[in-house]
Each structure stands twice: as C-alpha cells, then as structure tokens.
Amino acid sequence: IPGDHYEMTLRRRAFEYFHKFAGYVALGGSSVAIGLGLQLVDAPGWMPWTVGVIWALGMWFLVR
C-alpha cells in the first residue's frame, strides 16, 4: 500500500523527528508540572522520591 509512511518521504521524516522531539518536550514539561504540583500541595517527603523512582524506571525501560 503506497503512502507517506511506507515511502518515508522527506515530509514524513520531518514529521517523525518533530513528533518525537515534541514527545520528549511533553515528558519534560509533565515532570516539571508534577514536581511543582507536589510542592504546591506540600506533599509528604516520600512522594517526590516515589515519583522520581517511577520516572527513572520508565526512562530505563524506554532507553533499553
């Protein structure tokens, strides 16, 4: 079946790179928002550590 996705035209490759970059920016922004939200509600000290561990595990599985 012909189409942009199968032929990987220049336009499609540019979209793929932008989409991946935007996803990483969204991950970074969400991490900041979670951290600020935990600070705003004066969360117990174990919550930021737990979120950090979960985030680190997610990154480890993503890179692996």
The first five atom37 places (N, CA, C, CB, O) and aatype in JSON, in Angstrom:
{
  "aatype": [9, 14, 7, 3, 8, 18, 6, 12, 16, 10, 1, 1, 1, 0, 13, 6, 18, 13, 8, 11, 13, 0, 7, 18, 19, 0, 10, 7, 7, 15, 15, 19, 0, 9, 7, 10, 7, 10, 5, 10, 19, 3, 0, 14, 7, 17, 12, 14, 17, 16, 19, 7, 19, 9, 17, 0, 10, 7, 12, 17, 13, 10, 19, 1],
  "atom_mask": [
    [1, 1, 1, 1, 1],
    [1, 1, 1, 1, 1],
    [1, 1, 1, 0, 1],
    [1, 1, 1, 1, 1],
    [1, 1, 1, 1, 1],
    [1, 1, 1, 1, 1],
    [1, 1, 1, 1, 1],
    [1, 1, 1, 1, 1],
    [1, 1, 1, 1, 1],
    [1, 1, 1, 1, 1],
    [1, 1, 1, 1, 1],
    [1, 1, 1, 1, 1],
    [1, 1, 1, 1, 1],
    [1, 1, 1, 1, 1],
    [1, 1, 1, 1, 1],
    [1, 1, 1, 1, 1],
    [1, 1, 1, 1, 1],
    [1, 1, 1, 1, 1],
    [1, 1, 1, 1, 1],
    [1, 1, 1, 1, 1],
    [1, 1, 1, 1, 1],
    [1, 1, 1, 1, 1],
    [1, 1, 1, 0, 1],
    [1, 1, 1, 1, 1],
    [1, 1, 1, 1, 1],
    [1, 1, 1, 1, 1],
    [1, 1, 1, 1, 1],
    [1, 1, 1, 0, 1],
    [1, 1, 1, 0, 1],
    [1, 1, 1, 1, 1],
    [1, 1, 1, 1, 1],
    [1, 1, 1, 1, 1],
    [1, 1, 1, 1, 1],
    [1, 1, 1, 1, 1],
    [1, 1, 1, 0, 1],
    [1, 1, 1, 1, 1],
    [1, 1, 1, 0, 1],
    [1, 1, 1, 1, 1],
    [1, 1, 1, 1, 1],
    [1, 1, 1, 1, 1],
    [1, 1, 1, 1, 1],
    [1, 1, 1, 1, 1],
    [1, 1, 1, 1, 1],
    [1, 1, 1, 1, 1],
    [1, 1, 1, 0, 1],
    [1, 1, 1, 1, 1],
    [1, 1, 1, 1, 1],
    [1, 1, 1, 1, 1],
    [1, 1, 1, 1, 1],
    [1, 1, 1, 1, 1],
    [1, 1, 1, 1, 1],
    [1, 1, 1, 0, 1],
    [1, 1, 1, 1, 1],
    [1, 1, 1, 1, 1],
    [1, 1, 1, 1, 1],
    [1, 1, 1, 1, 1],
    [1, 1, 1, 1, 1],
    [1, 1, 1, 0, 1],
    [1, 1, 1, 1, 1],
    [1, 1, 1, 1, 1],
    [1, 1, 1, 1, 1],
    [1, 1, 1, 1, 1],
    [1, 1, 1, 1, 1],
    [1, 1, 1, 1, 1]
  ],
  "atom_positions": [
    [[0.87, -1.18, 0.0], [0.0, 0.0, 0.0], [0.9, 1.23, 0.0], [-0.98, 0.01, 1.24], [1.62, 1.46, 0.97]],
    [[0.88, 2.01, -1.05], [1.73, 3.2, -1.1], [1.21, 4.3, -0.16], [1.81, 3.73, -2.53], [0.04, 4.33, 0.19]],
    [[2.1, 5.16, 0.22], [1.74, 6.28, 1.09], [2.97, 6.83, 1.77], [0.0, 0.0, 0.0], [4.06, 6.26, 1.67]],
    [[2.8, 7.94, 2.47], [3.93, 8.61, 3.12], [4.64, 7.71, 4.11], [3.47, 9.87, 3.81], [5.87, 7.71, 4.17]],
    [[3.9, 6.96, 4.88], [4.53, 6.16, 5.94], [5.41, 5.06, 5.37], [3.47, 5.56, 6.84], [6.45, 4.74, 5.94]],
    [[5.0, 4.49, 4.29], [5.77, 3.38, 3.73], [6.93, 3.87, 2.88], [4.87, 2.48, 2.91], [7.96, 3.21, 2.81]],
    [[6.77, 5.0, 2.23], [7.82, 5.52, 1.37], [8.8, 6.42, 2.13], [7.21, 6.28, 0.22], [9.88, 6.7, 1.63]],
    [[8.44, 6.86, 3.32], [9.26, 7.73, 4.16], [9.84, 8.9, 3.37], [10.4, 6.92, 4.8], [11.06, 9.05, 3.26]],
    [[8.97, 9.7, 2.83], [9.38, 10.89, 2.1], [10.04, 11.88, 3.06], [8.18, 11.54, 1.38], [9.99, 11.7, 4.28]],
    [[10.63, 12.91, 2.52], [11.26, 13.94, 3.34], [10.23, 14.55, 4.29], [11.89, 15.03, 2.44], [10.53, 14.8, 5.46]],
    [[9.05, 14.79, 3.79], [7.98, 15.37, 4.62], [7.65, 14.43, 5.79], [6.71, 15.63, 3.78], [7.48, 14.89, 6.92]],
    [[7.55, 13.14, 5.53], [7.23, 12.18, 6.59], [8.36, 12.08, 7.6], [6.94, 10.81, 5.98], [8.1, 12.0, 8.8]],
    [[9.62, 12.07, 7.15], [10.75, 12.0, 8.08], [10.79, 13.24, 8.97], [12.08, 11.86, 7.31], [11.08, 13.13, 10.16]],
    [[10.51, 14.42, 8.39], [10.48, 15.65, 9.19], [9.39, 15.56, 10.24], [10.25, 16.89, 8.28], [9.6, 15.95, 11.39]],
    [[8.23, 15.03, 9.86], [7.15, 14.86, 10.83], [7.54, 13.9, 11.94], [5.89, 14.37, 10.13], [7.26, 14.16, 13.11]],
    [[8.19, 12.8, 11.59], [8.62, 11.81, 12.58], [9.58, 12.42, 13.59], [9.28, 10.61, 11.9], [9.43, 12.21, 14.8]],
    [[10.57, 13.19, 13.12], [11.52, 13.82, 14.02], [10.85, 14.85, 14.91], [12.65, 14.47, 13.23], [11.11, 14.89, 16.12]],
    [[9.98, 15.68, 14.33], [9.29, 16.68, 15.13], [8.39, 16.03, 16.17], [8.46, 17.61, 14.23], [8.34, 16.48, 17.32]],
    [[7.69, 14.99, 15.79], [6.77, 14.31, 16.7], [7.53, 13.69, 17.88], [5.99, 13.22, 15.94], [7.06, 13.77, 19.02]],
    [[8.67, 13.09, 17.61], [9.48, 12.51, 18.68], [10.02, 13.6, 19.6], [10.64, 11.69, 18.09], [9.98, 13.46, 20.82]],
    [[10.52, 14.69, 19.02], [11.03, 15.81, 19.81], [9.92, 16.41, 20.68], [11.63, 16.89, 18.89], [10.15, 16.68, 21.86]],
    [[8.75, 16.6, 20.12], [7.62, 17.16, 20.88], [7.22, 16.23, 22.01], [6.42, 17.41, 19.95], [6.8, 16.7, 23.07]],
    [[7.33, 14.93, 21.82], [7.03, 13.98, 22.88], [7.99, 14.1, 24.04], [0.0, 0.0, 0.0], [7.59, 14.05, 25.2]],
    [[9.28, 14.28, 23.73], [10.28, 14.46, 24.79], [10.05, 15.77, 25.54], [11.7, 14.42, 24.21], [10.2, 15.83, 26.76]],
    [[9.68, 16.82, 24.81], [9.37, 18.1, 25.46], [8.16, 17.94, 26.38], [9.1, 19.2, 24.39], [8.14, 18.49, 27.48]],
    [[7.15, 17.2, 25.93], [5.96, 16.97, 26.76], [6.32, 16.17, 28.01], [4.89, 16.22, 25.95], [5.79, 16.45, 29.09]],
    [[7.2, 15.19, 27.89], [7.64, 14.43, 29.07], [8.36, 15.33, 30.07], [8.56, 13.28, 28.65], [8.12, 15.24, 31.27]],
    [[9.22, 16.18, 29.57], [9.93, 17.11, 30.45], [8.98, 18.08, 31.13], [0.0, 0.0, 0.0], [9.08, 18.33, 32.32]],
    [[8.05, 18.62, 30.35], [7.07, 19.55, 30.92], [6.17, 18.89, 31.95], [0.0, 0.0, 0.0], [5.83, 19.51, 32.96]],
    [[5.79, 17.66, 31.7], [4.94, 16.97, 32.67], [5.7, 16.66, 33.95], [4.39, 15.67, 32.06], [5.12, 16.69, 35.04]],
    [[6.99, 16.37, 33.83], [7.8, 16.14, 35.03], [7.88, 17.4, 35.89], [9.22, 15.67, 34.64], [7.76, 17.33, 37.11]],
    [[8.07, 18.52, 35.25], [8.11, 19.79, 35.98], [6.75, 20.07, 36.63], [8.49, 20.96, 35.04], [6.7, 20.47, 37.79]],
    [[5.66, 19.85, 35.9], [4.33, 20.09, 36.43], [4.03, 19.2, 37.64], [3.28, 19.87, 35.35], [3.42, 19.64, 38.61]],
    [[4.46, 17.95, 37.58], [4.24, 17.03, 38.7], [5.03, 17.5, 39.91], [4.66, 15.58, 38.32], [4.51, 17.53, 41.03]],
    [[6.28, 17.88, 39.7], [7.11, 18.37, 40.8], [6.54, 19.63, 41.43], [0.0, 0.0, 0.0], [6.5, 19.74, 42.65]],
    [[6.1, 20.57, 40.61], [5.51, 21.8, 41.15], [4.2, 21.52, 41.86], [5.29, 22.82, 40.03], [3.89, 22.15, 42.88]],
    [[3.42, 20.59, 41.33], [2.16, 20.23, 41.98], [2.39, 19.6, 43.35], [0.0, 0.0, 0.0], [1.66, 19.89, 44.29]],
    [[3.38, 18.74, 43.45], [3.7, 18.13, 44.74], [4.17, 19.19, 45.74], [4.78, 17.05, 44.58], [3.85, 19.12, 46.93]],
    [[4.91, 20.17, 45.25], [5.35, 21.26, 46.12], [4.17, 22.11, 46.56], [6.39, 22.12, 45.41], [4.09, 22.52, 47.72]],
    [[3.26, 22.38, 45.64], [2.12, 23.24, 45.92], [1.22, 22.67, 47.01], [1.31, 23.45, 44.65], [0.73, 23.41, 47.86]],
    [[1.0, 21.36, 47.0], [0.13, 20.74, 48.0], [0.89, 20.3, 49.23], [-0.6, 19.55, 47.4], [0.32, 19.66, 50.12]],
    [[2.19, 20.63, 49.29], [3.03, 20.27, 50.43], [2.95, 18.76, 50.7], [2.61, 21.06, 51.69], [2.64, 18.31, 51.8]],
    [[3.25, 18.0, 49.66], [3.18, 16.54, 49.73], [4.22, 15.99, 50.7], [3.39, 15.93, 48.33], [5.28, 16.59, 50.89]],
    [[3.92, 14.83, 51.32], [4.91, 14.2, 52.2], [6.2, 13.9, 51.44], [4.35, 12.91, 52.81], [6.19, 13.74, 50.22]],
    [[7.31, 13.84, 52.15], [8.63, 13.67, 51.54], [8.81, 12.43, 50.71], [0.0, 0.0, 0.0], [9.64, 12.42, 49.8]],
    [[8.06, 11.36, 50.98], [8.24, 10.13, 50.22], [7.63, 10.22, 48.83], [7.64, 8.97, 50.97], [8.03, 9.46, 47.94]],
    [[6.68, 11.12, 48.61], [6.01, 11.19, 47.31], [6.94, 11.62, 46.18], [4.85, 12.14, 47.38], [6.96, 10.97, 45.13]],
    [[7.73, 12.69, 46.34], [8.64, 13.04, 45.23], [9.65, 11.93, 44.94], [9.39, 14.32, 45.56], [10.0, 11.7, 43.78]],
    [[10.13, 11.25, 45.98], [11.06, 10.14, 45.77], [10.39, 9.01, 44.98], [11.59, 9.61, 47.12], [11.0, 8.44, 44.08]],
    [[9.16, 8.71, 45.32], [8.43, 7.64, 44.62], [8.21, 8.02, 43.16], [7.08, 7.36, 45.31], [8.41, 7.19, 42.27]],
    [[7.8, 9.25, 42.91], [7.6, 9.7, 41.53], [8.93, 9.65, 40.77], [7.02, 11.14, 41.5], [8.97, 9.24, 39.61]],
    [[10.03, 10.05, 41.43], [11.34, 10.0, 40.79], [11.76, 8.59, 40.43], [0.0, 0.0, 0.0], [12.31, 8.36, 39.36]],
    [[11.51, 7.65, 41.33], [11.87, 6.25, 41.05], [11.04, 5.71, 39.89], [11.65, 5.37, 42.31], [11.58, 5.04, 39.0]],
    [[9.76, 6.0, 39.89], [8.89, 5.54, 38.79], [9.34, 6.15, 37.47], [7.41, 5.9, 39.07], [9.38, 5.47, 36.45]],
    [[9.69, 7.45, 37.49], [10.16, 8.12, 36.28], [11.47, 7.5, 35.8], [10.35, 9.63, 36.53], [11.65, 7.26, 34.61]],
    [[12.39, 7.23, 36.74], [13.68, 6.64, 36.37], [13.49, 5.24, 35.77], [14.6, 6.57, 37.6], [14.15, 4.89, 34.8]],
    [[12.61, 4.46, 36.36], [12.33, 3.13, 35.8], [11.74, 3.23, 34.4], [11.35, 2.35, 36.72], [12.1, 2.46, 33.51]],
    [[10.85, 4.19, 34.21], [10.27, 4.4, 32.88], [11.32, 4.77, 31.86], [0.0, 0.0, 0.0], [11.31, 4.27, 30.74]],
    [[12.23, 5.65, 32.24], [13.32, 6.04, 31.33], [14.24, 4.86, 31.05], [14.13, 7.21, 31.91], [14.71, 4.69, 29.92]],
    [[14.49, 4.04, 32.06], [15.35, 2.88, 31.89], [14.72, 1.91, 30.88], [15.59, 2.18, 33.23], [15.42, 1.37, 30.02]],
    [[13.43, 1.68, 30.98], [12.76, 0.8, 30.04], [12.67, 1.41, 28.65], [11.37, 0.45, 30.54], [12.7, 0.7, 27.65]],
    [[12.55, 2.74, 28.59], [12.47, 3.43, 27.3], [13.8, 3.33, 26.55], [12.08, 4.89, 27.5], [13.81, 3.1, 25.34]],
    [[14.9, 3.51, 27.25], [16.22, 3.51, 26.63], [16.65, 2.08, 26.3], [17.25, 4.18, 27.55], [17.33, 1.85, 25.3]],
    [[16.27, 1.16, 27.13], [16.67, -0.24, 26.96], [16.21, -0.83, 25.71], [16.19, -1.05, 28.05], [16.48, -2.0, 25.44]]
  ]
}
